[in-house]
CSV table of C-alpha atoms and ligand atoms in Angstrom, one decimal:
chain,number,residue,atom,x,y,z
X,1,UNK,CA,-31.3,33.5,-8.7
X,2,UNK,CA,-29.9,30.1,-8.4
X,3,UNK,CA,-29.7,28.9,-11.5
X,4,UNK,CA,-32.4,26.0,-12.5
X,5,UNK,CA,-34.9,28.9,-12.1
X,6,UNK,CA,-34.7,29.1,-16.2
X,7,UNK,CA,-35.0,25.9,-17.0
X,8,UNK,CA,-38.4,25.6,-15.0
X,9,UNK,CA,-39.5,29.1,-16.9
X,10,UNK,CA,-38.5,27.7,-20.4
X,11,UNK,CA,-40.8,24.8,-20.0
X,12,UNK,CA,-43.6,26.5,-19.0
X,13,UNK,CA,-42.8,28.6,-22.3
X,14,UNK,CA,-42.2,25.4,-24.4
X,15,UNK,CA,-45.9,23.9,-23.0
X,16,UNK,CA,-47.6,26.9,-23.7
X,17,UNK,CA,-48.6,27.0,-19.9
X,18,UNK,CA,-48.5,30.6,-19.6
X,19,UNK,CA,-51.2,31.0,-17.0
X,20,UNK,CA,-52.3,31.5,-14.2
X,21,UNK,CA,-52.4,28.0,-13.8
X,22,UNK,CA,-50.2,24.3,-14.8
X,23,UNK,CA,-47.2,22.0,-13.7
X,24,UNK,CA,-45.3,24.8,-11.9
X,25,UNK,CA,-48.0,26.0,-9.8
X,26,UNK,CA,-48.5,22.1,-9.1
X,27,UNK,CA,-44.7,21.4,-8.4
X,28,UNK,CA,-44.0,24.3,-6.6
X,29,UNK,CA,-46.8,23.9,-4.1
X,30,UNK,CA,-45.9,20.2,-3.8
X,31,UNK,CA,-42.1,21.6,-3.2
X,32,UNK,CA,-43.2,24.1,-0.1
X,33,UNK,CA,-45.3,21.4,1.2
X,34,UNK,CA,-42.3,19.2,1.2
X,35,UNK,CA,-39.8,21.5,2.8
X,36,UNK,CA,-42.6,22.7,6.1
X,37,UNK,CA,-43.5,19.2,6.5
X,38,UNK,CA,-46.4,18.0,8.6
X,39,UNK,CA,-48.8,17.4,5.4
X,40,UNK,CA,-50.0,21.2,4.9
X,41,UNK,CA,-51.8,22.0,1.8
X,42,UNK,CA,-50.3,24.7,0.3
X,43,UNK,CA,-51.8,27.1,-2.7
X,44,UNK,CA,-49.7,29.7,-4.6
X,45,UNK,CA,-50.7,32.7,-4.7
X,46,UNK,CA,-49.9,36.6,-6.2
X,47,UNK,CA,-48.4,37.9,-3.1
X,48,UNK,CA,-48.5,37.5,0.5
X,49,UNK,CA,-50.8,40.4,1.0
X,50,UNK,CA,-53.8,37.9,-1.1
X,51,UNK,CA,-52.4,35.1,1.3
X,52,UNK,CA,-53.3,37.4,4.4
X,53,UNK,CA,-56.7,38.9,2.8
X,54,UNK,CA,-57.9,35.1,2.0
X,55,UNK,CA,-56.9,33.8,5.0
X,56,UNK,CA,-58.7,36.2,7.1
X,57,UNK,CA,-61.9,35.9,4.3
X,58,UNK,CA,-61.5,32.4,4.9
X,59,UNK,CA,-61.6,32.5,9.0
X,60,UNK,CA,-64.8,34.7,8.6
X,61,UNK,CA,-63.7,38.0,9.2
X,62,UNK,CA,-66.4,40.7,7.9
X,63,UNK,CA,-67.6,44.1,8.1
X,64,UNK,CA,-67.3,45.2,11.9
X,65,UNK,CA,-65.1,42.6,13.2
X,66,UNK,CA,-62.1,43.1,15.6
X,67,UNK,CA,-58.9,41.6,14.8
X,68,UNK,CA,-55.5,42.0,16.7
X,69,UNK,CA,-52.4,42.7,14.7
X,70,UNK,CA,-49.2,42.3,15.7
X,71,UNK,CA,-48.1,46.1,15.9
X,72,UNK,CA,-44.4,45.9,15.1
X,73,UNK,CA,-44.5,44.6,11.7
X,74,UNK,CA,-44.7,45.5,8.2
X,75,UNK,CA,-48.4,47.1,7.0
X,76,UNK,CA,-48.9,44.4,4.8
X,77,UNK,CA,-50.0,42.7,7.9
X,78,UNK,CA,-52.6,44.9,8.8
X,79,UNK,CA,-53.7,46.0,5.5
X,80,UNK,CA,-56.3,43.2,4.5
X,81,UNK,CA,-57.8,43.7,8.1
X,82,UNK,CA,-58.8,47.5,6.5
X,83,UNK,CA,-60.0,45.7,2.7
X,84,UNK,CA,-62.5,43.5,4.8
X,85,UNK,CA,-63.8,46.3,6.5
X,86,UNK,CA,-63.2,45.2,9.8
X,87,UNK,CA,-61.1,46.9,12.6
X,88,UNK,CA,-57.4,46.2,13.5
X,89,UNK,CA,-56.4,46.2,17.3
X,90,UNK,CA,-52.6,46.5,17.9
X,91,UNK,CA,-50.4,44.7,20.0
X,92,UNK,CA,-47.0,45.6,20.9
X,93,UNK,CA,-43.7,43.0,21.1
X,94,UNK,CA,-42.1,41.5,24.0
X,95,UNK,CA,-38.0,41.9,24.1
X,96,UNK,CA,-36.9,38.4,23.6
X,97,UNK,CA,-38.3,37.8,19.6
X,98,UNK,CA,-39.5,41.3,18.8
X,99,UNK,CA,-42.6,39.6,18.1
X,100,UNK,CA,-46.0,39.8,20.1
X,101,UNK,CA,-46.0,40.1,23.3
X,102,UNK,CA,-48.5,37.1,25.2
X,103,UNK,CA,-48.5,39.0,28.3
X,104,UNK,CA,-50.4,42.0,26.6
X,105,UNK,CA,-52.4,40.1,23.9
X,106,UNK,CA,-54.1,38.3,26.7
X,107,UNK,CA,-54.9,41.6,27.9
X,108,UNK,CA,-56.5,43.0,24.9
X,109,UNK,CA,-58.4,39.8,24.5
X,110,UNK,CA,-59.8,40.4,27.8
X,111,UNK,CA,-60.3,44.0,27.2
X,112,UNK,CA,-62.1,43.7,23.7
X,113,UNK,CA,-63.8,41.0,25.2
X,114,UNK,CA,-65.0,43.4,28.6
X,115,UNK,CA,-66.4,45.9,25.4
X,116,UNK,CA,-68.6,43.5,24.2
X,117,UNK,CA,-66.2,42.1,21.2
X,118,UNK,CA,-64.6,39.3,21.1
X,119,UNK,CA,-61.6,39.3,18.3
X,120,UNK,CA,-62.3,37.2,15.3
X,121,UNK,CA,-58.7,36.1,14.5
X,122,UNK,CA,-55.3,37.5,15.9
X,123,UNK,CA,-52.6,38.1,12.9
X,124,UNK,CA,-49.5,37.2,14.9
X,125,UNK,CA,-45.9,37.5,12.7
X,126,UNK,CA,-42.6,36.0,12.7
X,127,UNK,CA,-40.2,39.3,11.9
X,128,UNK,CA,-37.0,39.3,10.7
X,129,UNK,CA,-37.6,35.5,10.5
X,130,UNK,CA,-37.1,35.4,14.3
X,131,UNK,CA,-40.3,33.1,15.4
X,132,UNK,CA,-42.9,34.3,17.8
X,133,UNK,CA,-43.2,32.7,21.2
X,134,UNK,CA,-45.2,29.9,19.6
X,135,UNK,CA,-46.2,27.8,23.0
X,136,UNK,CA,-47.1,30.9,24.9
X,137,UNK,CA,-49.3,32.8,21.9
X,138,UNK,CA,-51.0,29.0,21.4
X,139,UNK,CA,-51.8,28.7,24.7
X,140,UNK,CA,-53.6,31.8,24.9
X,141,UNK,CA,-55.5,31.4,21.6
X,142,UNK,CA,-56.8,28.1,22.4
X,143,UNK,CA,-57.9,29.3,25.8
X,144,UNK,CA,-60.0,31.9,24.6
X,145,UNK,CA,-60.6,29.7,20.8
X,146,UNK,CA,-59.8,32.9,18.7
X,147,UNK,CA,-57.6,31.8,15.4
X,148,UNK,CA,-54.0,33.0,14.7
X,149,UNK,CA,-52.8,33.9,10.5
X,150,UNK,CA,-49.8,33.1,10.9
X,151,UNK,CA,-47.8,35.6,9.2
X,152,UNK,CA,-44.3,33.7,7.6
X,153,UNK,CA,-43.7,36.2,5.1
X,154,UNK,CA,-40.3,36.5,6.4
X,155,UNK,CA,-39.9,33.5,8.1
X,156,UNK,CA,-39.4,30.8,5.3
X,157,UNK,CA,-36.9,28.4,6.6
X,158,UNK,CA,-37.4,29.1,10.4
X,159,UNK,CA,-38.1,27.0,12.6
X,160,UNK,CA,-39.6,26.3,16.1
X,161,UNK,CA,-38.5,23.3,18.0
X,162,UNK,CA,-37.9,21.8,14.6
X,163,UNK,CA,-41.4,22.9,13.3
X,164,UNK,CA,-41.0,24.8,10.2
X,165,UNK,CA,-42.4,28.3,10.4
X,166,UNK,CA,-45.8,28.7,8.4
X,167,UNK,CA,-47.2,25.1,9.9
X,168,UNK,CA,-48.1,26.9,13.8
X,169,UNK,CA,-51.2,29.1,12.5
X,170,UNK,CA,-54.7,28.1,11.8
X,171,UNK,CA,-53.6,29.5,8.5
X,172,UNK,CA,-49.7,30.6,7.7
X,173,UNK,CA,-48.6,32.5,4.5
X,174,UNK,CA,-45.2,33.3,3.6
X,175,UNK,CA,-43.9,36.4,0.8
X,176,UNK,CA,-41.8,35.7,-2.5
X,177,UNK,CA,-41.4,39.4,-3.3
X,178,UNK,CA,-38.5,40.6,-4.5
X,179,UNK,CA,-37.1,41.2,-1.0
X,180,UNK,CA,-37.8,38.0,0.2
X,181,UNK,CA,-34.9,35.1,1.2
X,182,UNK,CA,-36.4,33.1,-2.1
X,183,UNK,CA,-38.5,35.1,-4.6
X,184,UNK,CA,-40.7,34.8,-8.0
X,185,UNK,CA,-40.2,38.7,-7.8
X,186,UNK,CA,-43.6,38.9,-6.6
X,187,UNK,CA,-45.8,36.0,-5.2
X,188,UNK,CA,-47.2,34.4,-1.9
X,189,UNK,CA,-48.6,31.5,-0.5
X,190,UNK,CA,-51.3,30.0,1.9
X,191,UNK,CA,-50.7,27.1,4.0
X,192,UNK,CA,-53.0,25.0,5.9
X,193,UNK,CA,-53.3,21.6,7.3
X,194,UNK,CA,-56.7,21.2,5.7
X,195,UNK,CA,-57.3,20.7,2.4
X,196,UNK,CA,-60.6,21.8,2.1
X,197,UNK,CA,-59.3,25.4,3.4
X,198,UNK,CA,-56.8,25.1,0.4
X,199,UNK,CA,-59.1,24.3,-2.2
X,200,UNK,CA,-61.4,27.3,-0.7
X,201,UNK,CA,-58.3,29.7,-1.4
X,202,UNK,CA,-58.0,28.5,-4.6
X,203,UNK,CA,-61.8,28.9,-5.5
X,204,UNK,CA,-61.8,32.6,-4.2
X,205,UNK,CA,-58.5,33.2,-6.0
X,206,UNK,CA,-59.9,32.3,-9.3
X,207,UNK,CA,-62.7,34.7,-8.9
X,208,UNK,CA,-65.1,32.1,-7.3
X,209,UNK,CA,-66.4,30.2,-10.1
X,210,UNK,CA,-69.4,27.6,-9.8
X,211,UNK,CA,-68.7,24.4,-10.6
X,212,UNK,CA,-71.3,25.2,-13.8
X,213,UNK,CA,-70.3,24.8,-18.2
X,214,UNK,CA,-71.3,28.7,-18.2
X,215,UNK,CA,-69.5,31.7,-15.6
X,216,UNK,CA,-71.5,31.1,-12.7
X,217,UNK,CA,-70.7,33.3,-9.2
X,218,UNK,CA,-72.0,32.6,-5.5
X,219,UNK,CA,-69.0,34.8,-4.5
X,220,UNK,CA,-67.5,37.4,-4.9
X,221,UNK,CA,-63.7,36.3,-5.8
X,222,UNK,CA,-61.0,37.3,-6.5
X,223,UNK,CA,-57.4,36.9,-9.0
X,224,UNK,CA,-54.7,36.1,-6.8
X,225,UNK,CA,-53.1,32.7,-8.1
X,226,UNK,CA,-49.7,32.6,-9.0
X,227,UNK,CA,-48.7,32.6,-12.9
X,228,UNK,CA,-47.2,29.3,-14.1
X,229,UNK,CA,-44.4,31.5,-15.2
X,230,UNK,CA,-43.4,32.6,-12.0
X,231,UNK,CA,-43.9,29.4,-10.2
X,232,UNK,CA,-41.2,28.1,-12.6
X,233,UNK,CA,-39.2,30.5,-11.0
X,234,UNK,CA,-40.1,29.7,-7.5
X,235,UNK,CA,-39.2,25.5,-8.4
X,236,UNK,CA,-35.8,26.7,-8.9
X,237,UNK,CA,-35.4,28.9,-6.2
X,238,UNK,CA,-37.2,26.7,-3.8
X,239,UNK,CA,-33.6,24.2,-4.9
X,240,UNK,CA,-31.3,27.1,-2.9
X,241,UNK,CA,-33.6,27.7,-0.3
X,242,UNK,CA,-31.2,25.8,2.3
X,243,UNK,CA,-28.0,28.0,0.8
X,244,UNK,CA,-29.7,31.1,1.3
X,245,UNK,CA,-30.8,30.5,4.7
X,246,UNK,CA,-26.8,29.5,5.3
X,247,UNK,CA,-25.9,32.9,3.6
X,248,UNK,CA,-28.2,34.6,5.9
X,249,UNK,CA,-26.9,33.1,8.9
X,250,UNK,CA,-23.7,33.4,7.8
X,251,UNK,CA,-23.8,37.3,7.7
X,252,UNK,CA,-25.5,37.1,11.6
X,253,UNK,CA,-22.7,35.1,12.3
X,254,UNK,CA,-19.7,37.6,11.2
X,255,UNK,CA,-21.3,40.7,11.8
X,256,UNK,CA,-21.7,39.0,15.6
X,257,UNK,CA,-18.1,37.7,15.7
X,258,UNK,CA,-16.9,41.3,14.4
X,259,UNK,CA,-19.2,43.5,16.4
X,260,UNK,CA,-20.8,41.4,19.1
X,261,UNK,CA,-18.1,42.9,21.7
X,262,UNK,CA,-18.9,46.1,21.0
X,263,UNK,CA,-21.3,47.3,24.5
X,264,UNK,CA,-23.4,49.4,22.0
X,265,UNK,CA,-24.3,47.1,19.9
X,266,UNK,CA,-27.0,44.4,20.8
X,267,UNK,CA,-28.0,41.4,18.6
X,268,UNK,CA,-31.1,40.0,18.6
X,269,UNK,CA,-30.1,36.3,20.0
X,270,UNK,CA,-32.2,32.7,19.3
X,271,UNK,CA,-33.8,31.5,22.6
X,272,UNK,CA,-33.2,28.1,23.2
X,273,UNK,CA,-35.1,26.2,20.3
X,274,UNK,CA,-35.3,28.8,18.1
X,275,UNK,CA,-33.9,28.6,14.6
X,276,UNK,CA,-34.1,31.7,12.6
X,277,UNK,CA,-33.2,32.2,8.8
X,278,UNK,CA,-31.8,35.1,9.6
X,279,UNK,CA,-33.3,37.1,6.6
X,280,UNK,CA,-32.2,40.5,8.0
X,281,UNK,CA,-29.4,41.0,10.7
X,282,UNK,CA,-30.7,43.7,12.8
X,283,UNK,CA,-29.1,45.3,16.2
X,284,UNK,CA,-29.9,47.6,18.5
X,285,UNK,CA,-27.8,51.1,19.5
X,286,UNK,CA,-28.2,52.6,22.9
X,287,UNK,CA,-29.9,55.5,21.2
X,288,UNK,CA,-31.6,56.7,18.5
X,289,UNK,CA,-28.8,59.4,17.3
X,290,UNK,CA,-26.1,56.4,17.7
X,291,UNK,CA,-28.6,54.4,15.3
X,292,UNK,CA,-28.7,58.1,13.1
X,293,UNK,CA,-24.7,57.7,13.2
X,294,UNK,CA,-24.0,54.6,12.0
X,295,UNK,CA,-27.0,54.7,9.1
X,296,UNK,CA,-25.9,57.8,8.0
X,297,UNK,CA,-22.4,57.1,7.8
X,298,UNK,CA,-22.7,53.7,5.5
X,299,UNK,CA,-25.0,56.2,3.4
X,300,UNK,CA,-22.8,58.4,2.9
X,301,UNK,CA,-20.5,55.6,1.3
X,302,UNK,CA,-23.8,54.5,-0.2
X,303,UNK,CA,-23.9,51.2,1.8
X,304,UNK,CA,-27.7,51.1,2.9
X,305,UNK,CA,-29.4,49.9,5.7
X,306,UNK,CA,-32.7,51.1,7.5
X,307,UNK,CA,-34.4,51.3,10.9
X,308,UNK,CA,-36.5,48.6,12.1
X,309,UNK,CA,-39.9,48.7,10.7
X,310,UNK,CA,-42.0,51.2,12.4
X,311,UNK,CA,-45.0,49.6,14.6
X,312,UNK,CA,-48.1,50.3,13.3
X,313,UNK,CA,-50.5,52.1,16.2
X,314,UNK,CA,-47.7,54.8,15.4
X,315,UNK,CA,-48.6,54.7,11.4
X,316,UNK,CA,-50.9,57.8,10.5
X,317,UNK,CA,-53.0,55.5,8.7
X,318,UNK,CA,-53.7,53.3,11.6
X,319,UNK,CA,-53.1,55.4,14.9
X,320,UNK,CA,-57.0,55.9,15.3
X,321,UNK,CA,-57.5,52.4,16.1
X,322,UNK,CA,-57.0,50.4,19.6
X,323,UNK,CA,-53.8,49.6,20.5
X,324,UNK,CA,-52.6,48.2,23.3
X,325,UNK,CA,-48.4,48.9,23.8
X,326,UNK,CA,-46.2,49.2,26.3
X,327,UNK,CA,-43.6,51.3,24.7
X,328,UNK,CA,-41.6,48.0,23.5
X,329,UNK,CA,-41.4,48.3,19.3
X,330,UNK,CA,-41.6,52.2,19.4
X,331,UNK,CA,-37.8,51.8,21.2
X,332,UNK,CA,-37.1,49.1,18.7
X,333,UNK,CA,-38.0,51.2,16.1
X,334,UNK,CA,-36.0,54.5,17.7
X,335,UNK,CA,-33.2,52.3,18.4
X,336,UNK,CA,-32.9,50.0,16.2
X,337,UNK,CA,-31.2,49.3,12.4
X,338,UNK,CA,-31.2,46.5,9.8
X,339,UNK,CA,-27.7,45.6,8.2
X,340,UNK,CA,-27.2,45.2,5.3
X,341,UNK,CA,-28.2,41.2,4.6
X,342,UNK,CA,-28.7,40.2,1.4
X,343,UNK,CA,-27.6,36.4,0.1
X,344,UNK,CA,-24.7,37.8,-2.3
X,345,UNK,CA,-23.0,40.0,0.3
X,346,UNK,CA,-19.0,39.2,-0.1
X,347,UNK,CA,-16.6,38.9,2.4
X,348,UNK,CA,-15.2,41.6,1.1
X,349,UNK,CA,-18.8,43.8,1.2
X,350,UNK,CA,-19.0,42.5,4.8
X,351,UNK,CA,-15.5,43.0,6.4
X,352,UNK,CA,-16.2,47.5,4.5
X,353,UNK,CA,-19.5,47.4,6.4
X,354,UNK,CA,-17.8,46.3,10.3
X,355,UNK,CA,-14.9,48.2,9.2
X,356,UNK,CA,-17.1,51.7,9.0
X,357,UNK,CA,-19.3,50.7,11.7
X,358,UNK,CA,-16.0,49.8,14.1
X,359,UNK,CA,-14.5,53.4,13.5
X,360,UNK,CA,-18.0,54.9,14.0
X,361,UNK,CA,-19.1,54.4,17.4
I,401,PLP,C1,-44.3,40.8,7.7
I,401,PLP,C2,-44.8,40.8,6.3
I,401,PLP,N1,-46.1,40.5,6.0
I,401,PLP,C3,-46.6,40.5,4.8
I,401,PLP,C4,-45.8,40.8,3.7
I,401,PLP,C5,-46.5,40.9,2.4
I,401,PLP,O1,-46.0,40.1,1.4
I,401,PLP,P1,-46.0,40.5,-0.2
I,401,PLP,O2,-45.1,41.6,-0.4
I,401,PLP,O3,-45.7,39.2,-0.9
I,401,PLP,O4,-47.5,40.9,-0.4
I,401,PLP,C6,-44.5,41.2,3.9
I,401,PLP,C7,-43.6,41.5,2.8
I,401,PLP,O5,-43.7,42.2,1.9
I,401,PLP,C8,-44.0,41.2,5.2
I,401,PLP,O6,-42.7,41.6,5.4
């Protein structure tokens, strides 16, 4: 926590606006839209999971529809594709983001396409904060007019070109959970640059009530708005946003400038107008037992880190569906391990972790 996160709480407390609704939920929207710029209209939300599950509600995805998913990504990602009851298609990355890859999205499009379906929206994800190849993926997508969820759970504070990450989708979300590089401890939002897809978000989050004096439903909704209590939070932390983004990058920084020589150790790099927040320092080994090494060894002086999420066409809950992969995440996933990279690390914390690592490999 930053600090002013409290003071934001206690007036919600002093109000009596302890609901889903009131001046936080108001101030913290206005404060996202603020820091991504471009006049989005933003609504908080319970998590970035509702974001997703609206957003693809809101692009028209039903029962029976295809939609591509980014494969190497966490299964929040995919998971609304499943509540809607339509069908995810996988992706795999290309090497220079991690993200997907244009060259083989373009090919399931045309594939799909060939079987008689044309995908109904294409859930594309900035991971690790690291953005997606944002001309390329557009370019494709407008070609063949399918629309892209942005997925920015992880990506708050990135930027392309000096876009803010969450503005390049039809419909961007980002994550406040617990985990995230600002949090409410759990909490989401949607962004879009129209404000009648905002108010729509809204509507279905507040279980889709008619404009009527009695409960009236046309919809079926749902209750995913964000609680005026933990907006509060999310004012204050939205104040340290720019610090924690500094931490982040600070830790990419020295765990580069103390391991970057090493010829077993790669780190994922920011093309040339990429900015990344850096929420999780990850590098690559030369093999998955050298990866094995190193985790194990800052678990045995419980220091954790993990291996890169594991794509999803390789889930058990998901391998049934299409997938269309060229072997890229599956070696990310085999090779690969997230540091330790959380805002409060130490110097001290930091120089233990190279230290092990260094005598290690
Ligand atoms: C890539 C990605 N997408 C979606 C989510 C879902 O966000 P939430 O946990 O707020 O539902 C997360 C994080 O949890 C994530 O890392």
């Amino acid at each position: 926590m930053g600090g002013g996160e409290q003071k934001y709480v206690q007036e919600a407390f002093d109000t009596n606006w302890v609901a889903p609704l009131g001046p936080n939920v108001d101030n913290f929207e206005k404060s996202i839209t603020q820091f991504v710029g471009g006049n989005m209209h933003v609504a908080a939300l319970s998590s970035g999971t509702a974001a997703i599950h609206l957003a693809l509600e809101l692009l028209g995805v039903t029962r029976g529809d295809e939609v591509i998913c980014q494969s190497f990504t966490f299964s929040a990602s995919a998971n609304p594709i499943m509540y809607l009851g339509a069908t995810p298609v996988f992706v795999d990355s290309e090497r220079d983001t991690w993200n997907i890859s244009p060259e083989l999205l373009e090919t399931a499009i045309k594939d799909r396409m060939a079987h008689g379906k044309k995908p109904k929206a294409i859930v594309a994800v900035h991971l690790y904060g690291m953005p997606y190849k944002v001309d390329e993926i557009r370019k494709i997508t407008e070609k063949y007019d399918i629309p892209v969820v942005e997925d920015s759970a992880e990506a708050l504070g990135s930027a392309f070109k000096d876009k803010k990450c969450g503005t390049f989708g039809e419909i961007g979300i980002f994550s406040f959970n617990g985990n995230k590089i600002i949090t409410t401890s759990g909490g989401g939002a949607l962004v879009s640059r129209k404000e009648e897809v905002k108010k729509r978000a809204v509507f279905l989050a507040t279980q889709a009530r008619d404009d009527a004096p009695h409960y009236q439903h046309s919809n079926v909704g749902y209750n995913y708005r964000m609680s005026n209590i933990l907006a509060g939070i999310g004012r204050g932390q939205m104040e340290v946003l720019q610090e924690r983004v500094g931490q982040r990058r600070f830790n990419y920084d020295f765990y580069k400038k103390h391991l970057g020589h090493l010829s077993q150790l790669e780190f994922l790099e920011e093309p040339e107008g990429y900015y990344c927040n850096r929420w999780l320092t990850c590098v690559l080994t030369p093999s998955f037992e050298i990866r094995e090494k190193i985790r194990l060894a800052l678990l045995e002086v419980d220091i954790e880190s993990r291996p890169l999420w594991k794509p999803m066409h390789m889930q058990p809950v998901f391998n049934e569906f299409p997938h269309y992969s060229d072997g890229t995440s599956e070696d990310l996933f085999n090779r690969g391990l997230c540091l330790p990279s959380g805002s409060n690390l130490s110097q001290n914390d930091l120089e233990r972790i190279v230290e092990l690592i260094l005598t290690k490999i």
